[in-house]
Tab-separated table of C-alpha atoms and ligand atoms in Angstrom:
chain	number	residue	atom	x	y	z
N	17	UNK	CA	-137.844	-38.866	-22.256
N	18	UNK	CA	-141.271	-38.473	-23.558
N	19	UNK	CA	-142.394	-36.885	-26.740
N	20	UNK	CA	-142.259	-33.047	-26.973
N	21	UNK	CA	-145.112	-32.671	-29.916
N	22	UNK	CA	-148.787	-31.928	-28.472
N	23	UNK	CA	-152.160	-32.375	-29.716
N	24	UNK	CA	-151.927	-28.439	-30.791
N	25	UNK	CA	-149.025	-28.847	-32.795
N	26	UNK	CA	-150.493	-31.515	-34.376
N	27	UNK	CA	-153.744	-29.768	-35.003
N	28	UNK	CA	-151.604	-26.836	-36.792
N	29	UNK	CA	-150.246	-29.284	-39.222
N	30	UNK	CA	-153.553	-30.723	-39.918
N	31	UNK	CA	-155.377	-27.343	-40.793
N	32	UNK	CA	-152.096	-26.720	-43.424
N	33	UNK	CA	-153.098	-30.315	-45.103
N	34	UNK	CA	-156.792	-29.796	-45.100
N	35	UNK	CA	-156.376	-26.802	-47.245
N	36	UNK	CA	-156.906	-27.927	-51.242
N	37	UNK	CA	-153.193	-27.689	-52.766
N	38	UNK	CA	-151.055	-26.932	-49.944
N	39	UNK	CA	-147.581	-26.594	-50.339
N	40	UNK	CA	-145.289	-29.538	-48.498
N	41	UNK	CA	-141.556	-28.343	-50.057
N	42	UNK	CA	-139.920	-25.535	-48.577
N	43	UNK	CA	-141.680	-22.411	-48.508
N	44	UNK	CA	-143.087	-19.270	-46.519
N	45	UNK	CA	-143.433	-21.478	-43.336
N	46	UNK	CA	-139.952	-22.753	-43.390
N	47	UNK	CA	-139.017	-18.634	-44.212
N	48	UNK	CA	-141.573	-17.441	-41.547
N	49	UNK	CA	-139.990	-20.496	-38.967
N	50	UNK	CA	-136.279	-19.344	-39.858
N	51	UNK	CA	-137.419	-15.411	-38.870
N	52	UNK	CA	-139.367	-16.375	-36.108
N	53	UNK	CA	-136.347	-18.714	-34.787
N	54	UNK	CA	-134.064	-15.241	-35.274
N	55	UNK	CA	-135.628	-13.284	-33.546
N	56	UNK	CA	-136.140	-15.496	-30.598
N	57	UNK	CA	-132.191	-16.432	-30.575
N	58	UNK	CA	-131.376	-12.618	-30.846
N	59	UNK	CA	-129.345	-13.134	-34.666
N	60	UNK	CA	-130.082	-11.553	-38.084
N	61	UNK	CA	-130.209	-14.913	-40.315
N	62	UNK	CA	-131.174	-18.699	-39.763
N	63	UNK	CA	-131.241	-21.266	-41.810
N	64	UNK	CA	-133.207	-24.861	-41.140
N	65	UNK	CA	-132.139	-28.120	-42.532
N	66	UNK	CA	-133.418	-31.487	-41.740
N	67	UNK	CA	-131.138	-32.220	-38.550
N	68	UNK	CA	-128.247	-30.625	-36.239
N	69	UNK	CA	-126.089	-32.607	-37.953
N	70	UNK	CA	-127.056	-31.264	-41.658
N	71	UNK	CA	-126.681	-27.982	-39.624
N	72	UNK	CA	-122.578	-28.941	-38.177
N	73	UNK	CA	-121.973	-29.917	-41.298
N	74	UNK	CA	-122.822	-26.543	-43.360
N	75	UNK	CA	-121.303	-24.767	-40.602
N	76	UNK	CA	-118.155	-26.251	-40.827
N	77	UNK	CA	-117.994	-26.498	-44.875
N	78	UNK	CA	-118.565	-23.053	-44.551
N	79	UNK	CA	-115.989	-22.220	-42.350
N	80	UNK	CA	-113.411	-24.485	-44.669
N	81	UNK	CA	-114.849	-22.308	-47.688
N	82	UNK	CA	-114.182	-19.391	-45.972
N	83	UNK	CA	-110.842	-20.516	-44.142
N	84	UNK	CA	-109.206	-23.541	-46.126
N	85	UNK	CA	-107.817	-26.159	-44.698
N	86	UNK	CA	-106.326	-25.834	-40.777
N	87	UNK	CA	-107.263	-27.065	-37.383
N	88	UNK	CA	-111.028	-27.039	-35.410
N	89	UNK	CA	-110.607	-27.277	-31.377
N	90	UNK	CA	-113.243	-29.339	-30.486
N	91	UNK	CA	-114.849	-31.274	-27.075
N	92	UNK	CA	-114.531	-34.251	-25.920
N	93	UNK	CA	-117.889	-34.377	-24.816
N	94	UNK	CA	-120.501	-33.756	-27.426
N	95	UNK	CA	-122.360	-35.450	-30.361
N	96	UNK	CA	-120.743	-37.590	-32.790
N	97	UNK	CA	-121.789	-35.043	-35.932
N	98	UNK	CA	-120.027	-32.529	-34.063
N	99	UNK	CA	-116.145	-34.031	-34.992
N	100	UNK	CA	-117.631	-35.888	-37.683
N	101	UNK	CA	-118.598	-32.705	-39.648
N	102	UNK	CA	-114.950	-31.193	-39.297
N	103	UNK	CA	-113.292	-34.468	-40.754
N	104	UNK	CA	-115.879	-34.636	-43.293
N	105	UNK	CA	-114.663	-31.029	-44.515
N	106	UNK	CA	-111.275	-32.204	-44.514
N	107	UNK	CA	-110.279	-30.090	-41.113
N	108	UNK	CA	-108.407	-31.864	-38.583
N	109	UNK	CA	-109.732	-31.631	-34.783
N	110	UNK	CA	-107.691	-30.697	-32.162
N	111	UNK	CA	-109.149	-31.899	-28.763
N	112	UNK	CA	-109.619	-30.339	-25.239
N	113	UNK	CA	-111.085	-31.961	-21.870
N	114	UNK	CA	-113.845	-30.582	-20.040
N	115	UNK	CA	-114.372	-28.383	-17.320
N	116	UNK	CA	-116.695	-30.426	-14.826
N	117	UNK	CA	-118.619	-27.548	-13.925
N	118	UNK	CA	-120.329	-26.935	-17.352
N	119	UNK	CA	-119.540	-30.001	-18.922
N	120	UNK	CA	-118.197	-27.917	-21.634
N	121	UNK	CA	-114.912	-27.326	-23.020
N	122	UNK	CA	-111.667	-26.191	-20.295
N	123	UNK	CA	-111.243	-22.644	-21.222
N	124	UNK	CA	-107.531	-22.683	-20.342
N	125	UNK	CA	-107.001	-25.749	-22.724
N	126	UNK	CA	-108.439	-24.396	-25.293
N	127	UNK	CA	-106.613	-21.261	-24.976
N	128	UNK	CA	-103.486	-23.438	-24.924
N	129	UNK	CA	-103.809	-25.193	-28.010
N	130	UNK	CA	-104.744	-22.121	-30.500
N	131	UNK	CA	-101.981	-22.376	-33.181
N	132	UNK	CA	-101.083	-20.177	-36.606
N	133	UNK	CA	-103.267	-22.903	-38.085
N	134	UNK	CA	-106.649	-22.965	-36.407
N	135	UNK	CA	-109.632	-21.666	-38.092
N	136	UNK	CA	-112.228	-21.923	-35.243
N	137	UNK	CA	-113.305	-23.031	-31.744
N	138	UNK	CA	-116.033	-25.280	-32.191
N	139	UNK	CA	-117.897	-25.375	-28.589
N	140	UNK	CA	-120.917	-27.644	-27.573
N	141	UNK	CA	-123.061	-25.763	-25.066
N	142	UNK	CA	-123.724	-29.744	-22.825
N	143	UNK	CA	-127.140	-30.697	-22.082
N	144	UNK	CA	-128.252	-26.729	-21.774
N	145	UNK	CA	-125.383	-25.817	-19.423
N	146	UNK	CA	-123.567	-22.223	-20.969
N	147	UNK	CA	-120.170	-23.619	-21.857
N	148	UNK	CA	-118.594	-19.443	-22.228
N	149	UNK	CA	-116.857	-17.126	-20.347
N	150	UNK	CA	-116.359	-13.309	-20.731
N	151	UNK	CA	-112.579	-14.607	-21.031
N	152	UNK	CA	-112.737	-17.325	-23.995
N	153	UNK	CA	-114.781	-14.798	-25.811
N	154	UNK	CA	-112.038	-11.745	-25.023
N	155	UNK	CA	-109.148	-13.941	-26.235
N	156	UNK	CA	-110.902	-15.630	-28.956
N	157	UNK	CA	-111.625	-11.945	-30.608
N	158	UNK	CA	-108.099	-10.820	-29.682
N	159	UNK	CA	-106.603	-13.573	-31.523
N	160	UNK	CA	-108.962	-13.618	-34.245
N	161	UNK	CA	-110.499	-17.052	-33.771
N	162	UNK	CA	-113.976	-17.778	-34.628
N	163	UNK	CA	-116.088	-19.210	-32.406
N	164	UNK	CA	-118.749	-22.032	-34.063
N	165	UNK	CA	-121.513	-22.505	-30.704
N	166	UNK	CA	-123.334	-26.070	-30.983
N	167	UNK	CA	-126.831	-25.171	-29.105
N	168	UNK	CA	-128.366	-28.140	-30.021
N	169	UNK	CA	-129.128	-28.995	-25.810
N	170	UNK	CA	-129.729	-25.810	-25.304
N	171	UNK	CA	-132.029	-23.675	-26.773
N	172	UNK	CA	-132.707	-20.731	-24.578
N	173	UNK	CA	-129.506	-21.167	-22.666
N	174	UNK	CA	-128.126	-17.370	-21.804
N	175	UNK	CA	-124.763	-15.689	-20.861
N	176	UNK	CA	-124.602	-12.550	-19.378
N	177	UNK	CA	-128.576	-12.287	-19.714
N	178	UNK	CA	-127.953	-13.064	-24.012
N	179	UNK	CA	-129.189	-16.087	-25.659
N	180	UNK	CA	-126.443	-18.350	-26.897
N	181	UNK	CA	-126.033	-19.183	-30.052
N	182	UNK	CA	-125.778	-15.471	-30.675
N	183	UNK	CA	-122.241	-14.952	-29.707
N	184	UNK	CA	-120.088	-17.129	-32.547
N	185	UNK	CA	-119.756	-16.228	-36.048
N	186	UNK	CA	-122.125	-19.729	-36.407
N	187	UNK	CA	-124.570	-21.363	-34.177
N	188	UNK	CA	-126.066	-24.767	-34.990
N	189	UNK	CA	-129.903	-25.947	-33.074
N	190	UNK	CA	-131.017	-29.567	-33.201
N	191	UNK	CA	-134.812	-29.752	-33.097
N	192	UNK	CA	-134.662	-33.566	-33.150
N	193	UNK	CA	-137.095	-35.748	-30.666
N	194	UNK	CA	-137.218	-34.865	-26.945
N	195	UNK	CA	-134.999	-31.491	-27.721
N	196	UNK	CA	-136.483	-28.131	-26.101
N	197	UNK	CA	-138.228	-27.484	-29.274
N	198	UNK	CA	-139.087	-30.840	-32.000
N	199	UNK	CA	-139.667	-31.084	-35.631
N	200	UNK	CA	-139.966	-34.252	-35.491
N	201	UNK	CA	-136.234	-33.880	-37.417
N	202	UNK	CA	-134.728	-30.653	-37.995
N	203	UNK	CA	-131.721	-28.354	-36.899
N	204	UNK	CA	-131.042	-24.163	-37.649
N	205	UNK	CA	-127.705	-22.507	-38.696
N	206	UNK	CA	-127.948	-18.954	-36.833
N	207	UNK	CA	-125.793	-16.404	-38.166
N	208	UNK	CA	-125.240	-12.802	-38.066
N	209	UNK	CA	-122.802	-12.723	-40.661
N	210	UNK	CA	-124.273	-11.810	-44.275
N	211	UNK	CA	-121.608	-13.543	-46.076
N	212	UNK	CA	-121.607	-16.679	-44.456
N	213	UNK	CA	-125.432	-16.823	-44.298
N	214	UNK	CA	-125.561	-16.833	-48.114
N	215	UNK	CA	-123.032	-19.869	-48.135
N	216	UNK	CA	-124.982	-21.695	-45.920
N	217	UNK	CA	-128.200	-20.910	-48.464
N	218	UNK	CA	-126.246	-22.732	-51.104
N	219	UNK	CA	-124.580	-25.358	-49.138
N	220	UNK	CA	-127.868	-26.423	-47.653
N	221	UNK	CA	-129.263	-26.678	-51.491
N	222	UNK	CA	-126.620	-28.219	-53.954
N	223	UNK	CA	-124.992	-25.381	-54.387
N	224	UNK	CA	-127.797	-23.079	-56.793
N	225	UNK	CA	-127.483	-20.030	-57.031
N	226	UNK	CA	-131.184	-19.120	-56.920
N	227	UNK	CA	-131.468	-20.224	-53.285
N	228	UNK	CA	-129.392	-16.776	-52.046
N	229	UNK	CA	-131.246	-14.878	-50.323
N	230	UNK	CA	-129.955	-11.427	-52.080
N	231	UNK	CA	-130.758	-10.100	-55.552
N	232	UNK	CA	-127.131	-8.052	-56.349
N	233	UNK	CA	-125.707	-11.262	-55.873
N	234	UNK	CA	-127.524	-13.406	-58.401
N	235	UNK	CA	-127.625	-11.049	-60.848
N	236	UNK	CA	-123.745	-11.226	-60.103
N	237	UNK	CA	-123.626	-14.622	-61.093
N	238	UNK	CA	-125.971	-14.515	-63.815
N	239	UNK	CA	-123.940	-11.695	-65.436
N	240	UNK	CA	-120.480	-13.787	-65.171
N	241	UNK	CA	-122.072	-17.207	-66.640
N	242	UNK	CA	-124.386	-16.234	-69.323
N	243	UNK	CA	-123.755	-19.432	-71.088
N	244	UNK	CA	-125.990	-21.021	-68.242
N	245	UNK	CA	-129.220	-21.268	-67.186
N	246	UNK	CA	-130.164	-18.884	-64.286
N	247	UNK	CA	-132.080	-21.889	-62.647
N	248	UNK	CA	-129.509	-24.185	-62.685
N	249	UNK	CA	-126.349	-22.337	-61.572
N	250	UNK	CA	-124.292	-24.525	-58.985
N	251	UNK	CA	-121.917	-21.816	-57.327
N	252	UNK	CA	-120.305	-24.562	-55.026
N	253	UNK	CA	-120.279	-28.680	-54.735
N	254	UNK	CA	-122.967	-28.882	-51.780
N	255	UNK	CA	-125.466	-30.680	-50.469
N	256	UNK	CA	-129.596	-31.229	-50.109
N	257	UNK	CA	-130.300	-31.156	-46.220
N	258	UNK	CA	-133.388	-28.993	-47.085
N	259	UNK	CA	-136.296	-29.753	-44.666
N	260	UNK	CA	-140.021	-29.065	-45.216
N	261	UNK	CA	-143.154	-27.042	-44.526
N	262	UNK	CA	-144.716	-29.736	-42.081
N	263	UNK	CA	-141.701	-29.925	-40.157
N	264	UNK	CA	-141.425	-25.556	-40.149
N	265	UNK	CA	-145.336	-25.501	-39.004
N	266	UNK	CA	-144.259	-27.805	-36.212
N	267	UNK	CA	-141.643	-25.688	-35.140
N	268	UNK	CA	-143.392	-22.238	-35.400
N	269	UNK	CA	-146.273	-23.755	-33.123
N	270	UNK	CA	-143.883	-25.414	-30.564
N	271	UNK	CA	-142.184	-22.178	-30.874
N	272	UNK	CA	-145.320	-20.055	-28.943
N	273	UNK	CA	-144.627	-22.322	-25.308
N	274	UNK	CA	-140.881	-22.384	-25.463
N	275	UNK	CA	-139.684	-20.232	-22.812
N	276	UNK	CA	-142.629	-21.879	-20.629
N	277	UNK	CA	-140.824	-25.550	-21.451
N	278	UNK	CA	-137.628	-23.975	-20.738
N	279	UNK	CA	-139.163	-22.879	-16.952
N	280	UNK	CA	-140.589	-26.171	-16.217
N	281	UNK	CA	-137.338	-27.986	-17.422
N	282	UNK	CA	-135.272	-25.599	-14.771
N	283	UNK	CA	-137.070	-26.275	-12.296
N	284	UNK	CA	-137.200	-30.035	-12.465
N	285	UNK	CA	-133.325	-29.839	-13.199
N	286	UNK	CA	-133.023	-27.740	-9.160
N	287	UNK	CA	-135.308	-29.904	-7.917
N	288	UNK	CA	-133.618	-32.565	-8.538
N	289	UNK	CA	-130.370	-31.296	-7.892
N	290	UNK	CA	-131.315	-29.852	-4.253
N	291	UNK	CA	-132.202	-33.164	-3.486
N	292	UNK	CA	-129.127	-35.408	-4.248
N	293	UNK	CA	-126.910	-36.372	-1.894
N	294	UNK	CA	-124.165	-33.769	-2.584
N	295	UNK	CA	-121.410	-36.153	-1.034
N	296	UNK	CA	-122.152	-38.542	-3.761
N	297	UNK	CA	-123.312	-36.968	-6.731
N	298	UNK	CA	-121.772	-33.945	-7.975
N	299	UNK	CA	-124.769	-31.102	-7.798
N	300	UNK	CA	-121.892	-28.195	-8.383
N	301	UNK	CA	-123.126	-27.610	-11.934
N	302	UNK	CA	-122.790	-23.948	-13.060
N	303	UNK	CA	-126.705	-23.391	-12.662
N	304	UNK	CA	-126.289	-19.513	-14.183
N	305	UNK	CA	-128.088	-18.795	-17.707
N	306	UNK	CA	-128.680	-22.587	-17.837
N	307	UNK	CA	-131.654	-23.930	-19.853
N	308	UNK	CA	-131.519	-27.549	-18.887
N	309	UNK	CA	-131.721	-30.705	-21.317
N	310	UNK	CA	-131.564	-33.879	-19.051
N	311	UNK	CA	-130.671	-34.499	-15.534
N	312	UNK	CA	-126.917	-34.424	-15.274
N	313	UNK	CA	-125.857	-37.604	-12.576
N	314	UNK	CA	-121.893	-37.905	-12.278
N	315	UNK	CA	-120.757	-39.896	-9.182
N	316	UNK	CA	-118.376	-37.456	-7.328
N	317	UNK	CA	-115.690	-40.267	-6.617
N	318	UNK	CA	-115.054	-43.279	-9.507
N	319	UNK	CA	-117.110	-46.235	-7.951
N	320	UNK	CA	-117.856	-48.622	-9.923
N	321	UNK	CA	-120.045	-50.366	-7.689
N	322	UNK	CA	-122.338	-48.041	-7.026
N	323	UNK	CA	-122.800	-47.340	-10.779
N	324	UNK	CA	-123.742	-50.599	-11.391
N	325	UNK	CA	-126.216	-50.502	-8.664
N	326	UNK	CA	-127.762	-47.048	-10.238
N	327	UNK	CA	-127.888	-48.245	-14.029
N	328	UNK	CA	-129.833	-51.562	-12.168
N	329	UNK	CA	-132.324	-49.589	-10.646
N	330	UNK	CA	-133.047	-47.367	-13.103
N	331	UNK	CA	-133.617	-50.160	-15.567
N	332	UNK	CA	-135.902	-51.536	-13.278
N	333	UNK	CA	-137.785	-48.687	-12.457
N	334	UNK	CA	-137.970	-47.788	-16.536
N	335	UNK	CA	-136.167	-44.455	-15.892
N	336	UNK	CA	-134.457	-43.484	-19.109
N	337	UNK	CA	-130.851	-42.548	-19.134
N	338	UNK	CA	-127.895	-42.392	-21.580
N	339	UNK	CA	-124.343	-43.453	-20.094
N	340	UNK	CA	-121.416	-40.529	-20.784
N	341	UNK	CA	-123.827	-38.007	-20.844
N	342	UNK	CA	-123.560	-36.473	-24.777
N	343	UNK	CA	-122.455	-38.356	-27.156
N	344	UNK	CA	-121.863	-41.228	-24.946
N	345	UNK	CA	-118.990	-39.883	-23.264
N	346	UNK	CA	-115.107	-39.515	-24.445
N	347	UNK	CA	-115.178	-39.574	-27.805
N	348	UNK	CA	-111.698	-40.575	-28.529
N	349	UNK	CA	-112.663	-43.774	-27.109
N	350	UNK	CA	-114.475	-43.939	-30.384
N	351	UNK	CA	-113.260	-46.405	-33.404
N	352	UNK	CA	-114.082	-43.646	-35.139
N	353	UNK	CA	-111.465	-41.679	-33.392
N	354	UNK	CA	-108.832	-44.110	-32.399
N	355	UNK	CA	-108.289	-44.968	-36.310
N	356	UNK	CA	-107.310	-41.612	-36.446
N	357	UNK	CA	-105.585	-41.186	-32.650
N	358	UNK	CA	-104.201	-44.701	-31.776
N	359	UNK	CA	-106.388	-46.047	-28.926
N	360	UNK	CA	-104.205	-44.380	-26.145
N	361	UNK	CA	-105.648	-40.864	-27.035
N	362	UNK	CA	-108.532	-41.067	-24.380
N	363	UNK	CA	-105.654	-41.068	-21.530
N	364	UNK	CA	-104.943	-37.108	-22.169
N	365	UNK	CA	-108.650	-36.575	-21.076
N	366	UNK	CA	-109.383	-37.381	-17.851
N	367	UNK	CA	-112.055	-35.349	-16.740
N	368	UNK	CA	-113.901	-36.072	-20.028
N	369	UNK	CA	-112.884	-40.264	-19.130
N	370	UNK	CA	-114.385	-39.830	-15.373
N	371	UNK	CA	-117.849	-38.761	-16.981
N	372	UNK	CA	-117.562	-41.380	-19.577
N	373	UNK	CA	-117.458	-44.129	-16.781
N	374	UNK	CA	-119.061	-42.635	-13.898
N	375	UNK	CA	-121.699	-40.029	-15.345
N	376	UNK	CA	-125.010	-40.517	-17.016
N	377	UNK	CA	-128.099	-38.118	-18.027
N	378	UNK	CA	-131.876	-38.817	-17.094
N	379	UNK	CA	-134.915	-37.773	-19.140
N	380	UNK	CA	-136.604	-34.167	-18.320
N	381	UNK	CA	-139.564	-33.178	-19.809
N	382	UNK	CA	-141.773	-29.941	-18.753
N	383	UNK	CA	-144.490	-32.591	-17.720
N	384	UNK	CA	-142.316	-34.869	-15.684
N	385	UNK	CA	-143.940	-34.500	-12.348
N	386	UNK	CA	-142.074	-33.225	-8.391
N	387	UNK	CA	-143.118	-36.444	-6.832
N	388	UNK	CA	-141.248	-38.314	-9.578
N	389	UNK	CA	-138.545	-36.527	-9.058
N	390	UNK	CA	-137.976	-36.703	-5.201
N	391	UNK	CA	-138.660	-40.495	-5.608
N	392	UNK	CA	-135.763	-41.063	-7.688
N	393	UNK	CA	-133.394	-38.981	-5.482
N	394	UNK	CA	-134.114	-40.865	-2.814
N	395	UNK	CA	-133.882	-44.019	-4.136
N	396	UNK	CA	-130.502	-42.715	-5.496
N	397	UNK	CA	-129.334	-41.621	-2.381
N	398	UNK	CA	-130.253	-44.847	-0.721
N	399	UNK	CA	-128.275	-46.664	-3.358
N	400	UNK	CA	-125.244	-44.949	-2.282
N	401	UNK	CA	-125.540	-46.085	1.143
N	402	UNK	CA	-126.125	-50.141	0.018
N	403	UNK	CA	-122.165	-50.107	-0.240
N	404	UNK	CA	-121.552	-49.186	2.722
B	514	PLP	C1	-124.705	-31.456	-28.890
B	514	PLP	C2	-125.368	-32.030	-30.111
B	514	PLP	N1	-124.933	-31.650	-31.336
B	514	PLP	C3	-125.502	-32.131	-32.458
B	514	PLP	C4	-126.548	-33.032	-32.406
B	514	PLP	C5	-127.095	-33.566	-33.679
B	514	PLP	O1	-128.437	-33.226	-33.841
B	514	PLP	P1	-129.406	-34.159	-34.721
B	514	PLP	O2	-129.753	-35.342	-33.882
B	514	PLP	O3	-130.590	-33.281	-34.978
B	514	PLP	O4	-128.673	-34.535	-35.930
B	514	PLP	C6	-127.019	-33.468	-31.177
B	514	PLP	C7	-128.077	-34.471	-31.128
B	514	PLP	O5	-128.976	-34.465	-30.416
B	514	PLP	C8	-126.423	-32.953	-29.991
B	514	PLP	O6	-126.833	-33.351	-28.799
């Protein structure tokens, strides 16, 4: 991977310090960032906090405000914060395997294990692939179920020609290092919901009432508690993942070349995909709306052989790459998760298992150059004829 933040964005931050008092704390940058980010998505609200973790977590301490306690369907293929955030709100996740095409979550499984008791479908959109169909969203509104999108590898990502992150009740963005767009740290909650945008104002700052966003409804706190300080009203027990006005001028400049960085990371992602040896490495990803993250390699057949000969030559070559894809693979093979599951849980996944063994992703960045590229699918595709 290689560093996402230019010389311009740099220059942008230093012209806010050279000013004579400038303001570091949350302010109109971090307000002009959050419109900016809102209109870009295609939602009425965001919200940015320091990471896309701080961002799962309001999300789903939301939804438990909102919902009480019950059941989250969740990947097994997706970032740590993701499952960590719904047993941190004291919601239990319910887990489905993946379909190989996306990466994402099995439609049909998912559909399968709604119950009286779940409160949402929490779905990780992996490494910029769209993880929805027109027939998860049908059901999930016939039923009733909310739908939580995690576009943290995918910014830009679309279904039916619409940006994701705008179809769930919630969307959560990581801006972290080597993402589509980098604050250096940072993650959005996107929302089109004016309720749960105002929780998410007080979640993401202890709780205090002057952080909502609406007038009428601090004036209908300060008329119910006039034995308290208007200042220092804490509606709920939250949290401080507030981020800054560096890390909001960063964003609002990266902001003006996104959908140029999402082009050149396409690209590289066909490219790369057109020439792999199709018999070996599985290059039927489902290309539509995708805004791609990292090079997807999966072997098509378990062999471990040849995996060991690809991690070797990578290493060698100083080619990044991060076994399991997100998150590192199945997650239930977590200690995390087998305290919880028993360490036989991983067995009910085996999709999710065969990318955890036999699947990696490689570094793309929008100035990662074509040669590059057709050099390491050939070496690849020589390495799968060594064996042989
Ligand atoms: C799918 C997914 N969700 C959530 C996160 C967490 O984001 P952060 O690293 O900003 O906490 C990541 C991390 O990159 C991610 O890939």
């Amino acid at each position: 991977m290689q560093n996402n933040i230019t010389r311009e964005d740099l220059d942008a931050l230093i012209a806010h310090l050279q000013q004579d008092d400038p303001i570091l704390t949350q302010s109109a940058n971090v307000r002009a960032f959050e419109q900016a980010w809102s209109e870009w998505v295609g939602v009425r609200h965001s919200v940015f906090v320091n990471s896309g973790s701080s961002a799962n977590l309001l999300t789903m301490a939301a939804l438990r405000e909102r919902h009480g306690p019950g059941e989250v369907i969740v990947p097994t293929i997706t970032w740590v914060s993701d499952i960590a955030s719904v047993l941190h709100c004291g919601l239990t996740p319910v887990f489905v395997d993946i379909d190989p095409r996306t990466l994402g979550m099995d439609a049909d499984e998912v559909l399968r294990k709604i119950t009286p008791n779940t409160r949402a479908v929490f779905l990780t959109h992996v490494l910029g692939y769209n993880g929805l169909s027109r027939r998860l969203l049908d059901e999930l509104q016939t039923r009733g179920i909310p739908l939580i999108e995690d576009v943290c590898e995918a910014h830009g990502a679309t279904f039916q020609g619409r940006r994701l992150g705008s179809f769930g009740l919630a969307s959560n963005f990581s801006f972290y290092y080597a993402h589509h767009l980098s604050t250096i740290e940072g993650g959005m909650v996107c929302t089109n919901d004016a309720d749960l945008y105002e929780t998410v104002r007080l979640l993401r700052s202890h709780g205090m009432v002057r952080e909502l966003d609406s007038d009428s409804r601090k004036r209908e706190y300060w008329d119910e508690f006039p034995d308290l300080n208007p200042e220092f009203i804490f509606a709920l027990p939250a949290y401080n993942v507030r981020s800054s006005e560096l890390n909001a001028i960063l964003g609002l400049s990266q902001l003006k070349r996104l959908d140029e960085t999402i082009e050149r990371r396409n690209e590289n992602l066909l490219l790369f995909l057109k020439n792999l040896d199709a018999d070996v490495y599985q290059t039927d990803f489902a290309l539509e709306g995708c805004s791609n993250y990292a090079f997807t390699l999966i072997l098509r057949r378990p062999d471990e052989a040849l995996m060991g000969r690809v991690m070797t030559a990578l290493s060698t070559m100083g080619v990044e790459f991060r076994r399991g894809t997100s998150g590192g693979g199945n997650q239930v093979r977590q200690p995390y998760l087998r305290r919880l599951l028993g360490d036989d849980a991983w067995r009910a996944f085996p999709r999710a298992d065969h990318v955890h063994f036999f699947g990696m992703y490689i570094g793309n960045y929008p100035t990662l150059q074509r040669d590059k590229i057709l050099r390491l699918c050939d070496i690849l595709n020589e390495l799968a004829h060594q064996g042989t």
